[in-house]
GROMACS .gro file of N, CA and C in nm:
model
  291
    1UNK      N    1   0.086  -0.118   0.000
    1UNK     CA    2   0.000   0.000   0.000
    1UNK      C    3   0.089   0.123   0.000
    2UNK      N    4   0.063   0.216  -0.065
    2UNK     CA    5   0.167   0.322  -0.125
    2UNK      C    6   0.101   0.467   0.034
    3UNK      N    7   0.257   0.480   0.075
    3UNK     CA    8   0.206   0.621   0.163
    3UNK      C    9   0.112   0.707   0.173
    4UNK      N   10   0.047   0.726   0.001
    4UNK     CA   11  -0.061   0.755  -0.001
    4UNK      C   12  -0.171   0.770   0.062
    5UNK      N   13  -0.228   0.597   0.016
    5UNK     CA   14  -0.335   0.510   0.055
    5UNK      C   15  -0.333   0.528   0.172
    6UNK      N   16  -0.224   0.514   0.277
    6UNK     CA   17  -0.228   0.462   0.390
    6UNK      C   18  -0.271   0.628   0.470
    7UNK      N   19  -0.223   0.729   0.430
    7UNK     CA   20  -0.309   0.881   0.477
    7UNK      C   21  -0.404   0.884   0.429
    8UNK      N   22  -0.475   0.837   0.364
    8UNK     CA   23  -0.654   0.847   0.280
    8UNK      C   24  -0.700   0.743   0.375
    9UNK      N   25  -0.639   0.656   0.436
    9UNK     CA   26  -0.685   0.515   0.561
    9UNK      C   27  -0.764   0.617   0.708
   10UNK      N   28  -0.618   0.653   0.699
   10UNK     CA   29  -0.633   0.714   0.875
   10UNK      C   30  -0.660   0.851   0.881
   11UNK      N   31  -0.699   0.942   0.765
   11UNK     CA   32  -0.753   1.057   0.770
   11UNK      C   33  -0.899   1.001   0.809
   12UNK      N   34  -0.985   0.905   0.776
   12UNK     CA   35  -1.126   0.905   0.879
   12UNK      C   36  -1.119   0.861   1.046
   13UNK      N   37  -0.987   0.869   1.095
   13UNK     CA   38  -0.959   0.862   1.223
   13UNK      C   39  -0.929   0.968   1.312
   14UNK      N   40  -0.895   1.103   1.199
   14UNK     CA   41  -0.830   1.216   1.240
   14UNK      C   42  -0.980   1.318   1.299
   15UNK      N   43  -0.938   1.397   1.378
   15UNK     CA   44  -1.071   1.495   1.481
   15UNK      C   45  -1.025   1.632   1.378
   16UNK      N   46  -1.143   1.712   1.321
   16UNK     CA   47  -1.101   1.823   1.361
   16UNK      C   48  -1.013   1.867   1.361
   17UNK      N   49  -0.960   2.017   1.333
   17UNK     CA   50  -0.823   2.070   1.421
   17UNK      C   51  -0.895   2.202   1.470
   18UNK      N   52  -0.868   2.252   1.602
   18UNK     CA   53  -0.957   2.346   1.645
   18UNK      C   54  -1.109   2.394   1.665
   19UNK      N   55  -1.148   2.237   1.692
   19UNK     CA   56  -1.316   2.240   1.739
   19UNK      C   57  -1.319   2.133   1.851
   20UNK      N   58  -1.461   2.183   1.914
   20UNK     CA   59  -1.462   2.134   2.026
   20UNK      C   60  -1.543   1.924   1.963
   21UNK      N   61  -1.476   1.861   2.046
   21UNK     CA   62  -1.546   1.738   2.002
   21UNK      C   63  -1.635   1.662   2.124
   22UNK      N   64  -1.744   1.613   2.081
   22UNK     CA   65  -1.792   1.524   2.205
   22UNK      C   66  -1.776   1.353   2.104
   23UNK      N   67  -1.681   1.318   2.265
   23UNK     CA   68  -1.711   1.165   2.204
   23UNK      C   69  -1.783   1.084   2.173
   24UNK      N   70  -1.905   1.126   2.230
   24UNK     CA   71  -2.028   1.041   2.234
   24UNK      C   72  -2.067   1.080   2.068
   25UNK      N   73  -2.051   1.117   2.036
   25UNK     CA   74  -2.124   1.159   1.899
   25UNK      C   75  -2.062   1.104   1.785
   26UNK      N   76  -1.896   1.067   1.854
   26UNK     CA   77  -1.837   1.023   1.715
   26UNK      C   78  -1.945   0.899   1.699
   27UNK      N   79  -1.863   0.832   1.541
   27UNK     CA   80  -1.911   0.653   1.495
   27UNK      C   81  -1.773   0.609   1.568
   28UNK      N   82  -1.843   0.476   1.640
   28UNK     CA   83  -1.744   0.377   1.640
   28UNK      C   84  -1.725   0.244   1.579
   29UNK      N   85  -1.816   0.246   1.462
   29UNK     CA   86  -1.813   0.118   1.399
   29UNK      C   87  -1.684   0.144   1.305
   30UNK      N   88  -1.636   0.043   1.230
   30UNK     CA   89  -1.511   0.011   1.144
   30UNK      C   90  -1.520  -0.044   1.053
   31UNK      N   91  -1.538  -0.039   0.953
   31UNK     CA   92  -1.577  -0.102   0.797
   31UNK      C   93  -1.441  -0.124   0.745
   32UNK      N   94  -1.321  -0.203   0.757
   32UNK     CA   95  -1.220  -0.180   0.680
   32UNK      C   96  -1.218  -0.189   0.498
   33UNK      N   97  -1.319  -0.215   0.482
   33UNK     CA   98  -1.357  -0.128   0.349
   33UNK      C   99  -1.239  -0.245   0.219
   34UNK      N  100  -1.188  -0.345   0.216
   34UNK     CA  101  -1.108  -0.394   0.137
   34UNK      C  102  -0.984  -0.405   0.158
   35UNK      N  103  -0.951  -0.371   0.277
   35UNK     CA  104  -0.821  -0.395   0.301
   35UNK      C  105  -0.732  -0.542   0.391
   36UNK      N  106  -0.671  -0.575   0.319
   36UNK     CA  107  -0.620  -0.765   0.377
   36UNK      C  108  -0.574  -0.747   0.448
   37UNK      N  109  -0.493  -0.858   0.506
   37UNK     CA  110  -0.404  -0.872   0.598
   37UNK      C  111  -0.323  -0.841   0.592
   38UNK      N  112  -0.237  -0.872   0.443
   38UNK     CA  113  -0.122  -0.802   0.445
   38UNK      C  114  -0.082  -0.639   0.447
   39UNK      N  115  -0.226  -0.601   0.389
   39UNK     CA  116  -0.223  -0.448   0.374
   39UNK      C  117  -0.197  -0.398   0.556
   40UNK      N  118  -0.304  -0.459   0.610
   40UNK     CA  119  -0.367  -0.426   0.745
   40UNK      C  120  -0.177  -0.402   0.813
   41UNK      N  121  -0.135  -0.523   0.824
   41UNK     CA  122  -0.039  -0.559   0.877
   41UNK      C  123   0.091  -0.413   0.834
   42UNK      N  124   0.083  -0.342   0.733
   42UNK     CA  125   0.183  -0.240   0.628
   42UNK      C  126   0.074  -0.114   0.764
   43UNK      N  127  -0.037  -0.077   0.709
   43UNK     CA  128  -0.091  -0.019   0.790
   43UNK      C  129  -0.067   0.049   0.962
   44UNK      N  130  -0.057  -0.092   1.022
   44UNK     CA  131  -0.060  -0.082   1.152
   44UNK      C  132   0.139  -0.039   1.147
   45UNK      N  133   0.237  -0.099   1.067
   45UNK     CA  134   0.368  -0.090   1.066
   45UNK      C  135   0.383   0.057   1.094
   46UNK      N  136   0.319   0.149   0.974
   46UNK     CA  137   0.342   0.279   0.901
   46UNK      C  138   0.254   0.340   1.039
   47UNK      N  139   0.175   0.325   1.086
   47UNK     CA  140   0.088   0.384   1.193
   47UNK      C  141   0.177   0.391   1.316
   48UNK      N  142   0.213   0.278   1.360
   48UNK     CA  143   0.339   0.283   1.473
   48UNK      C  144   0.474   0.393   1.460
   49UNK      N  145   0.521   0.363   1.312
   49UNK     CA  146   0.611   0.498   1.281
   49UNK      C  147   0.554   0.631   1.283
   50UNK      N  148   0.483   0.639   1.252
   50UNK     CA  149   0.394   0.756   1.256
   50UNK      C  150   0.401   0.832   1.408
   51UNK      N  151   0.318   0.771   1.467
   51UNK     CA  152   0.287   0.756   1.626
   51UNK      C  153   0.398   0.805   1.747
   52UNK      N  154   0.583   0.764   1.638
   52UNK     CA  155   0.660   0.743   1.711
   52UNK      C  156   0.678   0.863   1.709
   53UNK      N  157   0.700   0.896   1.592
   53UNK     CA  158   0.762   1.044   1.518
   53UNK      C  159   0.676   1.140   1.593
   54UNK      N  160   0.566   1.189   1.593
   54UNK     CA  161   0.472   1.264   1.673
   54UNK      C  162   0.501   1.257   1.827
   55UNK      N  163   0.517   1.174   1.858
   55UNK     CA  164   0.565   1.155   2.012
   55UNK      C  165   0.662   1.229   2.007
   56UNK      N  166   0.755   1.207   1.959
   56UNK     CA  167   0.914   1.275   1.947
   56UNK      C  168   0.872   1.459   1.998
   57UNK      N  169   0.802   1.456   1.882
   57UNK     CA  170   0.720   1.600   1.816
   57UNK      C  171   0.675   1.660   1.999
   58UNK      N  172   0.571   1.594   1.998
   58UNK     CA  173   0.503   1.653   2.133
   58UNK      C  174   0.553   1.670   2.279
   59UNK      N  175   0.678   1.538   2.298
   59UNK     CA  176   0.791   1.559   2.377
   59UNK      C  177   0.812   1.714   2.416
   60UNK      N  178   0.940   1.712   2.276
   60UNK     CA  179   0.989   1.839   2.276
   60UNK      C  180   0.925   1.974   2.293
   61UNK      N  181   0.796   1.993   2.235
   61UNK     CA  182   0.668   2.101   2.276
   61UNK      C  183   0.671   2.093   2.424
   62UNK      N  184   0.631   1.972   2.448
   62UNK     CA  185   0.531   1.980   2.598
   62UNK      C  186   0.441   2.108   2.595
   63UNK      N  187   0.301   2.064   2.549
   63UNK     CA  188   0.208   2.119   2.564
   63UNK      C  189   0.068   2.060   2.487
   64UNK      N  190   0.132   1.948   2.391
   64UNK     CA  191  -0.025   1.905   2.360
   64UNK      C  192   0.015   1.768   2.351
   65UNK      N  193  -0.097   1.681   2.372
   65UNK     CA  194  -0.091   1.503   2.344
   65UNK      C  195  -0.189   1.461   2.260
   66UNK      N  196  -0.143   1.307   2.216
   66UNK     CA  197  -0.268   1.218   2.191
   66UNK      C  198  -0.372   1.174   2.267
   67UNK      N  199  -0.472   1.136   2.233
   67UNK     CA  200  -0.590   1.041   2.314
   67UNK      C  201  -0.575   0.991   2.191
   68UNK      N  202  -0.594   0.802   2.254
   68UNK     CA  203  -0.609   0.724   2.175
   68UNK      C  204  -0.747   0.622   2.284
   69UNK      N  205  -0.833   0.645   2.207
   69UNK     CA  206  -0.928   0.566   2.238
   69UNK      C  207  -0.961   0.406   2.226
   70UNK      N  208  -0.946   0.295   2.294
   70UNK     CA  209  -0.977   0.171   2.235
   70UNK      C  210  -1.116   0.117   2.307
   71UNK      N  211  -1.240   0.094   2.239
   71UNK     CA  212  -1.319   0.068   2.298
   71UNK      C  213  -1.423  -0.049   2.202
   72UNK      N  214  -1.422  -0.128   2.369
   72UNK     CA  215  -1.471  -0.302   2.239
   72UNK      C  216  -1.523  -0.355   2.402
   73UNK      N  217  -1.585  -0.454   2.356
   73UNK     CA  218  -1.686  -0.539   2.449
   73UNK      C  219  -1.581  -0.675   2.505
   74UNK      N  220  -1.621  -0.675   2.611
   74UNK     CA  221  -1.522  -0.733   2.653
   74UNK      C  222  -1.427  -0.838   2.591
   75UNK      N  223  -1.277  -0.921   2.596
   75UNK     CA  224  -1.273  -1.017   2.527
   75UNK      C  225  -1.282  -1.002   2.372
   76UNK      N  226  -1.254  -0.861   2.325
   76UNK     CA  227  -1.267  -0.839   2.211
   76UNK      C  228  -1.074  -0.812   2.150
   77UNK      N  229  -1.029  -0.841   2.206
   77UNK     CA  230  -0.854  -0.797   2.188
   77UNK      C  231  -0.847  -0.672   2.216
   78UNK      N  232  -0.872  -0.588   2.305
   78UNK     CA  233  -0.803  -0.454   2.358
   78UNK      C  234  -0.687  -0.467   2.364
   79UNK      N  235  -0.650  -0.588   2.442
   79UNK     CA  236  -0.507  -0.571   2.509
   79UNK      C  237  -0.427  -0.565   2.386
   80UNK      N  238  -0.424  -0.640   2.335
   80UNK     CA  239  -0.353  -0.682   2.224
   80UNK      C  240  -0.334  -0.600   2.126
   81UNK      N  241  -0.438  -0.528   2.100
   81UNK     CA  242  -0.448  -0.389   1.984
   81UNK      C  243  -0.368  -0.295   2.065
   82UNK      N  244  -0.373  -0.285   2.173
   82UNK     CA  245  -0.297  -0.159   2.270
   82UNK      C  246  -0.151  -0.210   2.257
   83UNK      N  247  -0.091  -0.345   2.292
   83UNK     CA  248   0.059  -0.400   2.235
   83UNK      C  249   0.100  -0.373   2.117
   84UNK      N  250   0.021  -0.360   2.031
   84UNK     CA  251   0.072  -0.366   1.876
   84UNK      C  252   0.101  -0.257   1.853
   85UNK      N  253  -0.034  -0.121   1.897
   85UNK     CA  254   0.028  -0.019   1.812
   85UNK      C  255   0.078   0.054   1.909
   86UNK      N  256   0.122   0.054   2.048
   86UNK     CA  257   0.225   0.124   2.154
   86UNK      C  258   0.355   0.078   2.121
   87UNK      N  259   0.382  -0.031   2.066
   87UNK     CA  260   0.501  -0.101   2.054
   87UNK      C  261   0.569  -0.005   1.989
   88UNK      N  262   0.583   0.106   1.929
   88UNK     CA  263   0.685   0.169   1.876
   88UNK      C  264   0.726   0.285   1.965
   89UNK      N  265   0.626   0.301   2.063
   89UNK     CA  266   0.632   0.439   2.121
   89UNK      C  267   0.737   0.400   2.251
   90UNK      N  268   0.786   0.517   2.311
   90UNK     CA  269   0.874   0.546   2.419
   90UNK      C  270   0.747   0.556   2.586
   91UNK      N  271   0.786   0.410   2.645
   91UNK     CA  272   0.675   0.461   2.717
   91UNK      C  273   0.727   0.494   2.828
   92UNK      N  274   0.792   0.590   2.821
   92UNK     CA  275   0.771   0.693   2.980
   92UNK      C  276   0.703   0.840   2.877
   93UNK      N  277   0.650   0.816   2.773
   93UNK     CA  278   0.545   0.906   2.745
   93UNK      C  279   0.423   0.872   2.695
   94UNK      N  280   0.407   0.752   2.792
   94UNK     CA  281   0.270   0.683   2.772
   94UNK      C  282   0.221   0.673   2.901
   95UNK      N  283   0.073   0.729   2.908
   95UNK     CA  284  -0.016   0.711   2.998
   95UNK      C  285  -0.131   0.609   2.942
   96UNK      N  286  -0.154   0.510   3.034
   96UNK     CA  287  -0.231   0.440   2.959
   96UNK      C  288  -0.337   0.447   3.135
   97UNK      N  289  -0.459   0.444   3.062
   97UNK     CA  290  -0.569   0.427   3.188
   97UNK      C  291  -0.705   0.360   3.173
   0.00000   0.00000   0.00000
């Protein structure tokens, strides 16, 4: 999947920039829409780099963060989705709760 694709992926993940959001209002359903495993797997890779680089970013600021939301019914792989895509990040700048 070309760098592209993969910002046309996770731009329907992105909030806003400078409005107020209520969570309750977002969708939380997920249609991955045609994308395999192997794509998925390039995806989540390029998302972790991503993730890392921004961290770096917000470090050095100190003044704004991520929220990363994971929300599923129990027994649904939280944990596991939270391993995969933290795995790139530096976690003494991870709050997880």
């Amino acid at each position: 999947m070309a760098n592209s694709a993969f910002k046309k992926h996770i731009q329907s993940f992105k909030l806003p920039e400078g409005k107020k959001v209520k969570l309750s209002k977002l969708e939380t359903a997920y249609d991955p829409a045609g994308v395999n495993k192997d794509e998925s797997e390039l995806i989540l890779k390029q998302s972790v780099e991503q993730l890392s680089l921004v961290q770096d970013k917000l470090y050095a600021h100190n003044r704004y963060s991520i929220l990363i939301i994971f929300q599923a019914m129990d027994a649904a792989g939280k944990d596991g989705a939270v391993s995969h895509v933290m795995s790139g990040l530096n976690p003494q700048g991870v709050r997880v709760s």
